[in-house]
Amino acid sequence: MKIYKNVFEKIISLENLFLAWDKFKSDKQKRQDVRKFEWQLEENIFKLHRDLKYKRYKHGEYVSFYIQDPKQRHIHKATVRDRILHHAVFAALSPIFEPTFIPNSFSCRIGKGTHRGIDILEKILKQVSGNAFKRCFVLKCDIKKFFETIDHRILLDIVRKRVKDDDALRLLEEIIESFSSKYSTLFQRKGLPIGNLTSQLFANIYLNEFDQFVKHHLKIKNYIRYTDDFVIIAGERLYLKNIIAPIHFFFKKKLALELHPKKITIRKFHQGIDFLGYILLPHYRLLRAKTKQRIFRKLEKRVREYKNETINKQTLEQSLQSYLGVLSHANTYKLGQKMKNQFWFWLSE
């Protein structure tokens, strides 16, 4: 196993911090807290660098709020200064851990994403089912309260396997320990905040342990994961039923996680496989009903923002094209026409 030293120096270098700022600000320049930081940008970045270098850095508090996407999510937003550091940490750690991830892990990775994930799932389903002529079953699972129950000690132990740099590890511990969920105890701190860029990377590092178990211990080939949702495809229902127990055991013993008992399903391919916002069937692909509702709701909101002059025409049109792009990954020609008609109706009201 390759180990890495001098990680701390890479994280805190001025070059990395300024690059982190550029990445962070790209779509946030109109926000008041971002503008305030930018007003004295060099002074703020140099101060962050000095605080990191001389071990004075302390992670700030979070502002919390809820969003509906489509289910309610509790978001924790860090300060601009902390989020810039998150980008700097991501830039330094991603090249270390990215090569260890399996190809079929699709969340928050360059060249991956939901559309790539659903394309690969469709390809596997066609292979296993012999283009729908053979039996094909899909085990779908979801981890219960995943981000809220990630164990800090286990996560740091996983990171320590590759990162042999005490200063870097202390900094990562400061970031990880900056948040704890209601599932923490006096002896066991748990939880990563939804909203941190580092949380996305840490989640992949954490669940890569499970990915490797699936591939190398259970010897499962047809496996796809996106964050805490995963599917396993096979030609026999009994085979899938029999691997649930060892999966349960691994999560509980090695990662202190639990499968959601109400979200473990085994379905036949021809019944439709609901994954990543789409429903796959042998000869076509549909958009999930909740995904449709969310897209129409968000587009209507964008139209209202345009009418209130909080966004410009270009941003509005980009939103429309983005949502039409989501539809283009399924058999949704009529739905696309309906969306365009509804869009022009909202504009003309």
PDB file of C-alpha atoms in Angstrom, residues 46-221:
ATOM      1  CA  PHE A  46      -2.533  34.907   3.941  1.00  0.00           C
ATOM      2  CA  LYS A  47      -4.080  34.940   7.431  1.00  0.00           C
ATOM      3  CA  LEU A  48      -5.602  31.489   6.826  1.00  0.00           C
ATOM      4  CA  HIS A  49      -2.203  30.271   5.637  1.00  0.00           C
ATOM      5  CA  ARG A  50      -0.449  31.631   8.748  1.00  0.00           C
ATOM      6  CA  ASP A  51      -3.062  30.169  11.105  1.00  0.00           C
ATOM      7  CA  LEU A  52      -2.627  26.774   9.464  1.00  0.00           C
ATOM      8  CA  LYS A  53       1.162  26.952   9.364  1.00  0.00           C
ATOM      9  CA  TYR A  54       1.507  27.903  13.039  1.00  0.00           C
ATOM     10  CA  LYS A  55      -1.208  25.454  14.192  1.00  0.00           C
ATOM     11  CA  ARG A  56      -3.627  28.205  15.265  1.00  0.00           C
ATOM     12  CA  TYR A  57      -6.450  27.223  12.927  1.00  0.00           C
ATOM     13  CA  LYS A  58      -9.806  26.319  14.507  1.00  0.00           C
ATOM     14  CA  HIS A  59     -12.822  25.350  12.445  1.00  0.00           C
ATOM     15  CA  GLY A  60     -15.731  27.755  12.811  1.00  0.00           C
ATOM     16  CA  GLU A  61     -19.344  27.015  13.650  1.00  0.00           C
ATOM     17  CA  TYR A  62     -22.015  26.032  11.139  1.00  0.00           C
ATOM     18  CA  VAL A  63     -25.213  27.731  10.061  1.00  0.00           C
ATOM     19  CA  SER A  64     -27.928  25.102   9.668  1.00  0.00           C
ATOM     20  CA  PHE A  65     -31.059  25.097   7.509  1.00  0.00           C
ATOM     21  CA  TYR A  66     -33.367  22.662   5.736  1.00  0.00           C
ATOM     22  CA  ILE A  67     -33.912  22.065   2.032  1.00  0.00           C
ATOM     23  CA  GLN A  68     -36.413  19.872   0.181  1.00  0.00           C
ATOM     24  CA  ASP A  69     -34.519  17.727  -2.394  1.00  0.00           C
ATOM     25  CA  PRO A  70     -36.971  15.901  -2.712  1.00  0.00           C
ATOM     26  CA  LYS A  71     -36.998  14.732   0.920  1.00  0.00           C
ATOM     27  CA  GLN A  72     -36.109  17.153   3.664  1.00  0.00           C
ATOM     28  CA  ARG A  73     -32.360  17.449   4.296  1.00  0.00           C
ATOM     29  CA  HIS A  74     -30.627  19.237   7.148  1.00  0.00           C
ATOM     30  CA  ILE A  75     -27.766  21.275   5.666  1.00  0.00           C
ATOM     31  CA  HIS A  76     -24.882  22.667   7.715  1.00  0.00           C
ATOM     32  CA  LYS A  77     -23.059  25.558   6.064  1.00  0.00           C
ATOM     33  CA  ALA A  78     -19.517  26.450   7.163  1.00  0.00           C
ATOM     34  CA  THR A  79     -17.944  29.917   6.938  1.00  0.00           C
ATOM     35  CA  VAL A  80     -16.311  31.040   3.688  1.00  0.00           C
ATOM     36  CA  ARG A  81     -12.855  30.677   5.274  1.00  0.00           C
ATOM     37  CA  ASP A  82     -13.573  27.074   6.298  1.00  0.00           C
ATOM     38  CA  ARG A  83     -15.083  26.161   2.944  1.00  0.00           C
ATOM     39  CA  ILE A  84     -11.979  27.414   1.155  1.00  0.00           C
ATOM     40  CA  LEU A  85      -9.927  25.103   3.375  1.00  0.00           C
ATOM     41  CA  HIS A  86     -12.316  22.251   2.529  1.00  0.00           C
ATOM     42  CA  HIS A  87     -11.522  22.783  -1.160  1.00  0.00           C
ATOM     43  CA  ALA A  88      -7.798  22.860  -0.369  1.00  0.00           C
ATOM     44  CA  VAL A  89      -8.077  19.595   1.593  1.00  0.00           C
ATOM     45  CA  PHE A  90     -10.095  18.012  -1.218  1.00  0.00           C
ATOM     46  CA  ALA A  91      -7.437  18.999  -3.777  1.00  0.00           C
ATOM     47  CA  ALA A  92      -4.683  17.383  -1.685  1.00  0.00           C
ATOM     48  CA  LEU A  93      -6.522  14.215  -0.613  1.00  0.00           C
ATOM     49  CA  SER A  94      -8.416  13.367  -3.785  1.00  0.00           C
ATOM     50  CA  PRO A  95      -5.291  12.276  -5.748  1.00  0.00           C
ATOM     51  CA  ILE A  96      -4.350  10.021  -2.811  1.00  0.00           C
ATOM     52  CA  PHE A  97      -7.655   8.189  -2.473  1.00  0.00           C
ATOM     53  CA  GLU A  98      -9.221   8.458  -5.948  1.00  0.00           C
ATOM     54  CA  PRO A  99      -6.983   5.698  -7.418  1.00  0.00           C
ATOM     55  CA  THR A 100      -8.171   3.324  -4.655  1.00  0.00           C
ATOM     56  CA  PHE A 101     -11.864   3.700  -5.549  1.00  0.00           C
ATOM     57  CA  ILE A 102     -13.599   1.093  -7.689  1.00  0.00           C
ATOM     58  CA  PRO A 103     -14.867   2.081 -11.181  1.00  0.00           C
ATOM     59  CA  ASN A 104     -18.515   1.519 -10.209  1.00  0.00           C
ATOM     60  CA  SER A 105     -18.578   4.090  -7.405  1.00  0.00           C
ATOM     61  CA  PHE A 106     -20.288   7.087  -9.039  1.00  0.00           C
ATOM     62  CA  SER A 107     -20.881   9.759  -6.410  1.00  0.00           C
ATOM     63  CA  CYS A 108     -18.922  13.049  -6.413  1.00  0.00           C
ATOM     64  CA  ARG A 109     -16.166  11.894  -8.748  1.00  0.00           C
ATOM     65  CA  ILE A 110     -14.874  13.441 -11.969  1.00  0.00           C
ATOM     66  CA  GLY A 111     -16.257  11.621 -14.999  1.00  0.00           C
ATOM     67  CA  LYS A 112     -18.896   9.813 -12.931  1.00  0.00           C
ATOM     68  CA  GLY A 113     -22.267  11.087 -11.647  1.00  0.00           C
ATOM     69  CA  THR A 114     -25.876   9.900 -11.833  1.00  0.00           C
ATOM     70  CA  HIS A 115     -26.167   9.710 -15.623  1.00  0.00           C
ATOM     71  CA  ARG A 116     -22.991   7.670 -15.988  1.00  0.00           C
ATOM     72  CA  GLY A 117     -24.161   5.437 -13.137  1.00  0.00           C
ATOM     73  CA  ILE A 118     -27.549   4.761 -14.696  1.00  0.00           C
ATOM     74  CA  ASP A 119     -25.932   4.047 -18.102  1.00  0.00           C
ATOM     75  CA  ILE A 120     -23.629   1.439 -16.534  1.00  0.00           C
ATOM     76  CA  LEU A 121     -26.509  -0.120 -14.590  1.00  0.00           C
ATOM     77  CA  GLU A 122     -28.546  -0.423 -17.800  1.00  0.00           C
ATOM     78  CA  LYS A 123     -25.577  -2.062 -19.545  1.00  0.00           C
ATOM     79  CA  ILE A 124     -25.159  -4.608 -16.723  1.00  0.00           C
ATOM     80  CA  LEU A 125     -28.895  -5.367 -16.651  1.00  0.00           C
ATOM     81  CA  LYS A 126     -28.878  -6.107 -20.374  1.00  0.00           C
ATOM     82  CA  GLN A 127     -25.823  -8.339 -20.017  1.00  0.00           C
ATOM     83  CA  VAL A 128     -27.163 -10.359 -17.082  1.00  0.00           C
ATOM     84  CA  SER A 129     -30.660 -10.640 -18.585  1.00  0.00           C
ATOM     85  CA  GLY A 130     -29.392 -11.479 -22.064  1.00  0.00           C
ATOM     86  CA  ASN A 131     -31.389  -8.520 -23.402  1.00  0.00           C
ATOM     87  CA  ALA A 132     -34.401  -9.537 -21.280  1.00  0.00           C
ATOM     88  CA  PHE A 133     -34.417 -13.204 -22.351  1.00  0.00           C
ATOM     89  CA  LYS A 134     -32.973 -14.533 -19.079  1.00  0.00           C
ATOM     90  CA  ARG A 135     -33.914 -14.097 -15.443  1.00  0.00           C
ATOM     91  CA  CYS A 136     -32.418 -11.006 -13.825  1.00  0.00           C
ATOM     92  CA  PHE A 137     -32.850  -9.724 -10.270  1.00  0.00           C
ATOM     93  CA  VAL A 138     -31.618  -6.595  -8.516  1.00  0.00           C
ATOM     94  CA  LEU A 139     -30.892  -6.201  -4.815  1.00  0.00           C
ATOM     95  CA  LYS A 140     -31.205  -2.553  -3.840  1.00  0.00           C
ATOM     96  CA  CYS A 141     -30.105  -1.261  -0.424  1.00  0.00           C
ATOM     97  CA  ASP A 142     -29.811   2.024   1.414  1.00  0.00           C
ATOM     98  CA  ILE A 143     -27.765   2.827   4.533  1.00  0.00           C
ATOM     99  CA  LYS A 144     -29.786   4.159   7.451  1.00  0.00           C
ATOM    100  CA  LYS A 145     -28.917   7.776   8.391  1.00  0.00           C
ATOM    101  CA  PHE A 146     -25.585   7.428   6.595  1.00  0.00           C
ATOM    102  CA  PHE A 147     -24.004  10.883   6.979  1.00  0.00           C
ATOM    103  CA  GLU A 148     -25.316  11.220  10.533  1.00  0.00           C
ATOM    104  CA  THR A 149     -23.820   7.911  11.688  1.00  0.00           C
ATOM    105  CA  ILE A 150     -20.327   7.938  10.131  1.00  0.00           C
ATOM    106  CA  ASP A 151     -17.969   7.142  13.005  1.00  0.00           C
ATOM    107  CA  HIS A 152     -15.158   9.720  13.360  1.00  0.00           C
ATOM    108  CA  ARG A 153     -12.651   7.274  14.848  1.00  0.00           C
ATOM    109  CA  ILE A 154     -13.207   4.679  12.117  1.00  0.00           C
ATOM    110  CA  LEU A 155     -12.942   7.342   9.398  1.00  0.00           C
ATOM    111  CA  LEU A 156      -9.669   8.706  10.778  1.00  0.00           C
ATOM    112  CA  ASP A 157      -8.272   5.175  11.134  1.00  0.00           C
ATOM    113  CA  ILE A 158      -9.022   4.554   7.439  1.00  0.00           C
ATOM    114  CA  VAL A 159      -7.321   7.825   6.435  1.00  0.00           C
ATOM    115  CA  ARG A 160      -4.266   6.969   8.602  1.00  0.00           C
ATOM    116  CA  LYS A 161      -3.619   3.852   6.528  1.00  0.00           C
ATOM    117  CA  ARG A 162      -2.387   6.074   3.682  1.00  0.00           C
ATOM    118  CA  VAL A 163      -1.648   9.472   5.191  1.00  0.00           C
ATOM    119  CA  LYS A 164       1.446   9.349   7.427  1.00  0.00           C
ATOM    120  CA  ASP A 165       1.663  13.024   8.270  1.00  0.00           C
ATOM    121  CA  ASP A 166       0.843  14.049  11.849  1.00  0.00           C
ATOM    122  CA  ASP A 167       0.141  17.689  11.007  1.00  0.00           C
ATOM    123  CA  ALA A 168      -2.222  16.726   8.182  1.00  0.00           C
ATOM    124  CA  LEU A 169      -3.992  14.205  10.403  1.00  0.00           C
ATOM    125  CA  ARG A 170      -4.452  16.792  13.157  1.00  0.00           C
ATOM    126  CA  LEU A 171      -5.969  19.185  10.632  1.00  0.00           C
ATOM    127  CA  LEU A 172      -8.295  16.518   9.227  1.00  0.00           C
ATOM    128  CA  GLU A 173      -9.340  15.628  12.765  1.00  0.00           C
ATOM    129  CA  GLU A 174     -10.118  19.316  13.417  1.00  0.00           C
ATOM    130  CA  ILE A 175     -12.384  19.376  10.345  1.00  0.00           C
ATOM    131  CA  ILE A 176     -14.068  16.043  11.097  1.00  0.00           C
ATOM    132  CA  GLU A 177     -14.557  16.838  14.799  1.00  0.00           C
ATOM    133  CA  SER A 178     -16.044  20.267  13.952  1.00  0.00           C
ATOM    134  CA  PHE A 179     -19.420  18.548  13.622  1.00  0.00           C
ATOM    135  CA  SER A 180     -21.223  15.825  15.502  1.00  0.00           C
ATOM    136  CA  SER A 181     -24.752  14.529  15.040  1.00  0.00           C
ATOM    137  CA  LYS A 182     -27.396  13.499  17.567  1.00  0.00           C
ATOM    138  CA  TYR A 183     -26.151   9.926  17.179  1.00  0.00           C
ATOM    139  CA  SER A 184     -22.883  10.776  18.948  1.00  0.00           C
ATOM    140  CA  THR A 185     -22.239   9.590  22.478  1.00  0.00           C
ATOM    141  CA  LEU A 186     -19.803  10.607  25.201  1.00  0.00           C
ATOM    142  CA  PHE A 187     -17.306   8.062  23.853  1.00  0.00           C
ATOM    143  CA  GLN A 188     -18.204   7.918  20.157  1.00  0.00           C
ATOM    144  CA  ARG A 189     -18.507  11.011  17.945  1.00  0.00           C
ATOM    145  CA  LYS A 190     -20.497  10.511  14.786  1.00  0.00           C
ATOM    146  CA  GLY A 191     -21.713  12.407  11.760  1.00  0.00           C
ATOM    147  CA  LEU A 192     -20.494  14.475   8.824  1.00  0.00           C
ATOM    148  CA  PRO A 193     -22.304  17.652   7.761  1.00  0.00           C
ATOM    149  CA  ILE A 194     -24.233  17.533   4.507  1.00  0.00           C
ATOM    150  CA  GLY A 195     -22.914  20.606   2.734  1.00  0.00           C
ATOM    151  CA  ASN A 196     -19.159  20.245   3.219  1.00  0.00           C
ATOM    152  CA  LEU A 197     -17.132  19.332   0.128  1.00  0.00           C
ATOM    153  CA  THR A 198     -14.892  17.273   2.411  1.00  0.00           C
ATOM    154  CA  SER A 199     -17.927  15.260   3.559  1.00  0.00           C
ATOM    155  CA  GLN A 200     -18.410  13.955   0.018  1.00  0.00           C
ATOM    156  CA  LEU A 201     -14.803  12.789  -0.174  1.00  0.00           C
ATOM    157  CA  PHE A 202     -14.834  11.346   3.346  1.00  0.00           C
ATOM    158  CA  ALA A 203     -18.043   9.444   2.511  1.00  0.00           C
ATOM    159  CA  ASN A 204     -16.343   7.812  -0.485  1.00  0.00           C
ATOM    160  CA  ILE A 205     -13.248   7.000   1.586  1.00  0.00           C
ATOM    161  CA  TYR A 206     -15.462   5.453   4.277  1.00  0.00           C
ATOM    162  CA  LEU A 207     -17.601   3.355   1.933  1.00  0.00           C
ATOM    163  CA  ASN A 208     -14.631   2.330  -0.196  1.00  0.00           C
ATOM    164  CA  GLU A 209     -14.017  -0.167   2.617  1.00  0.00           C
ATOM    165  CA  PHE A 210     -17.369  -1.743   1.759  1.00  0.00           C
ATOM    166  CA  ASP A 211     -16.716  -1.532  -1.996  1.00  0.00           C
ATOM    167  CA  GLN A 212     -13.486  -3.501  -1.523  1.00  0.00           C
ATOM    168  CA  PHE A 213     -15.298  -6.076   0.655  1.00  0.00           C
ATOM    169  CA  VAL A 214     -17.937  -6.559  -2.052  1.00  0.00           C
ATOM    170  CA  LYS A 215     -15.350  -6.936  -4.810  1.00  0.00           C
ATOM    171  CA  HIS A 216     -12.613  -8.939  -3.104  1.00  0.00           C
ATOM    172  CA  HIS A 217     -14.345 -10.898  -0.337  1.00  0.00           C
ATOM    173  CA  LEU A 218     -17.838 -11.481  -1.694  1.00  0.00           C
ATOM    174  CA  LYS A 219     -16.400 -11.573  -5.254  1.00  0.00           C
ATOM    175  CA  ILE A 220     -19.372  -9.650  -6.647  1.00  0.00           C
ATOM    176  CA  LYS A 221     -18.859  -8.263 -10.137  1.00  0.00           C
TER     177      LYS A 221
END
